[in-house]
């Protein structure tokens, strides 16, 4: 029966994160595995009021088909948001998507033929790997360091390979939590111009900065229309809406619209209108400030717990924002093998290997800090640390 | 710059329906072009109550990420709905999709490699052609008559071509409004078994029957797990939710889930929970009965207006349900060329050629009757009939 399915299905496997999430729903498990925002911070009452306004005033519009590009008033709100982020654009430059995950799928469709090369950070976002795998992409994994992806390495790879685009997460990267410096963003844009590369700039976390100063998006330098900027309301309002957006040149956006027509016609009218109303009637900046304060405290709790409990030989990143922290263990550590043991100790993480499109990273793990309280973080890290110490002792005894 | 884009983009064009819809938003135009449900019949107040219940009782769940397969309670409601339609299945057989349009995209991903053949009715749903074109499918267009697709013709084509699947809309087909007879459904299933074909049974309109008796879905005979049944809440509740579903074997459904993860993670949690609550707390069967009565009257108004006004040489289908009626004019008619003239007369339709994956159908047009009142239908058809008469006189004078 396998012969019935397309070639791409041999490469595509269920996301290990989503499979882990099914296990970690057990209430005893302290999970650092997901990428969930803290549900207790969602602006539920305000969204409820906004939904009631929309359904009482615009009910039939909220329930009817809409245009593929998205609800115009929401796109206007996104234009204002982009201006705050340092990107000047118009309503016609915005496509509303079914979560920013959908942008990855649409970009794959518009740019990728089987065998085409995508440049990514190494490691990179697991679900981006999956989206591009769906179009049978090859991956060229670009080296990164504490300042993010290395522009010279992009240049070198782009000189040898005909890459369709570079996919990059400049702010509080998933999975490492690292931020690409302003100098490197500019250098990356210059490499892209010199090598005629499209840059896909994925920025779901940029508003969640806990320390340091904002860095302008790569898109803010984009005079040539070669950067597609992606973001989402999933982290700043709520992910249940499945509402994100893409900003791109007319040439690229018109093609994204065509493939979105065939993918789902348009994003939920109700969700778009409720979001628009919520953004108009409530102070989302104050809401984001509350999220930032809470997540910042959680990030700090995780860092201090790691410092207090982890055995020697372990290092971790110090994110300036976002939802993830990246731990690197001793070279002989295998976090994929460690995970079942961790689940036995009622603590969960995502093994590092899942984020490396071309292999490696078995000594690493991604820890999420946004959806556990500081107390739970301390308890969870102490469980994890005890396990790591035990595994290290066993390895030393061999 | 075109060299930047994937091969599929050369074949993919904006949906002419969606382009026409932009023009027909002008209030003077009587549009038979869209496929919109009647917005004035949406159960807005009940949805508003349901949304308020969900956000007051399940707020953080409604705004959080969910599982790719869909909200379990909604999938249970779909299982009950499927039982009413004559299909016995369990929650594990259901995937909630972002509109049933998304199922077409996911099915394309799971089954199609470039150049693979898809069997379709001739004519067929325009946006299905687009979805499968996105995976560089070839189309084999199967002859149809007043009873729908001809099983012997499927058999003959399947014996010559290695087709990945057959795509068929058995109830009140889009664009023709025709219904596939029970005998043919059974014969089609037998052909599929003999030729090892997968059948994609798309049934968005089945609940909208105005006369005659329900015919069981092809899926109701499916002992081999070779039928993927698709439906949606777009026509029975409202399309703004973008919530549909697929029913399939474990083998197929597990693959649809994998590609849906990469496409949009999951369908809006809020929309799914509001729909589930609405279906639980309100009498949707009574609502569907109201839609049926209104659309049935509109269908009758369109038939009697066509009979009263259209010049000789025109024929049309007599749908037993759904939203569309199909008009065939004299052999020398070109409805693609007629459309701009019709827009000049403030009436719109979709030219037939758009629905033929391998060409033809220029003498046909699709008329939608669900979203105009009987009075507007009479006025619109009289405008269209005057235009057709004038065009016929000109052709005769040449």
CSV table of N, CA and C in Angstrom, one decimal, chain A residues 16 18 114 119 160-161 218 225 234 254 296 299 355 361 376:
chain,number,residue,atom,x,y,z
A,16,UNK,N,8.4,14.8,16.4
A,16,UNK,CA,8.6,14.2,17.7
A,16,UNK,C,8.2,15.1,18.8
A,18,UNK,N,5.4,16.9,18.8
A,18,UNK,CA,4.0,16.7,19.0
A,18,UNK,C,3.7,15.4,19.6
A,114,UNK,N,11.6,19.6,-6.0
A,114,UNK,CA,12.4,18.5,-5.3
A,114,UNK,C,13.9,18.6,-5.5
A,119,UNK,N,19.0,27.0,2.9
A,119,UNK,CA,20.0,27.3,3.9
A,119,UNK,C,19.2,27.5,5.2
A,160,UNK,N,28.8,28.0,-3.3
A,160,UNK,CA,28.9,26.7,-3.8
A,160,UNK,C,27.6,26.0,-4.3
A,161,UNK,N,26.5,26.4,-3.5
A,161,UNK,CA,25.2,25.8,-3.8
A,161,UNK,C,24.3,26.8,-4.3
A,218,UNK,N,15.8,42.2,9.9
A,218,UNK,CA,16.5,42.2,8.6
A,218,UNK,C,15.6,42.9,7.6
A,225,UNK,N,13.3,44.0,-1.8
A,225,UNK,CA,12.1,43.1,-1.7
A,225,UNK,C,12.6,41.6,-1.7
A,234,UNK,N,0.4,34.4,18.0
A,234,UNK,CA,0.4,33.2,18.9
A,234,UNK,C,1.1,33.5,20.2
A,254,UNK,N,2.0,38.0,-4.1
A,254,UNK,CA,1.0,37.6,-5.0
A,254,UNK,C,1.0,36.1,-5.2
A,296,UNK,N,10.2,36.4,31.8
A,296,UNK,CA,11.6,36.8,32.2
A,296,UNK,C,11.9,36.2,33.6
A,299,UNK,N,12.5,32.5,33.0
A,299,UNK,CA,13.8,32.3,32.3
A,299,UNK,C,14.9,32.4,33.4
A,355,UNK,N,16.6,19.0,15.9
A,355,UNK,CA,16.7,20.4,15.3
A,355,UNK,C,17.8,20.5,14.3
A,361,UNK,N,24.0,17.1,17.2
A,361,UNK,CA,23.3,17.7,18.3
A,361,UNK,C,22.8,16.7,19.3
A,376,UNK,N,7.9,25.2,39.8
A,376,UNK,CA,8.0,23.9,39.0
A,376,UNK,C,9.3,23.8,38.2
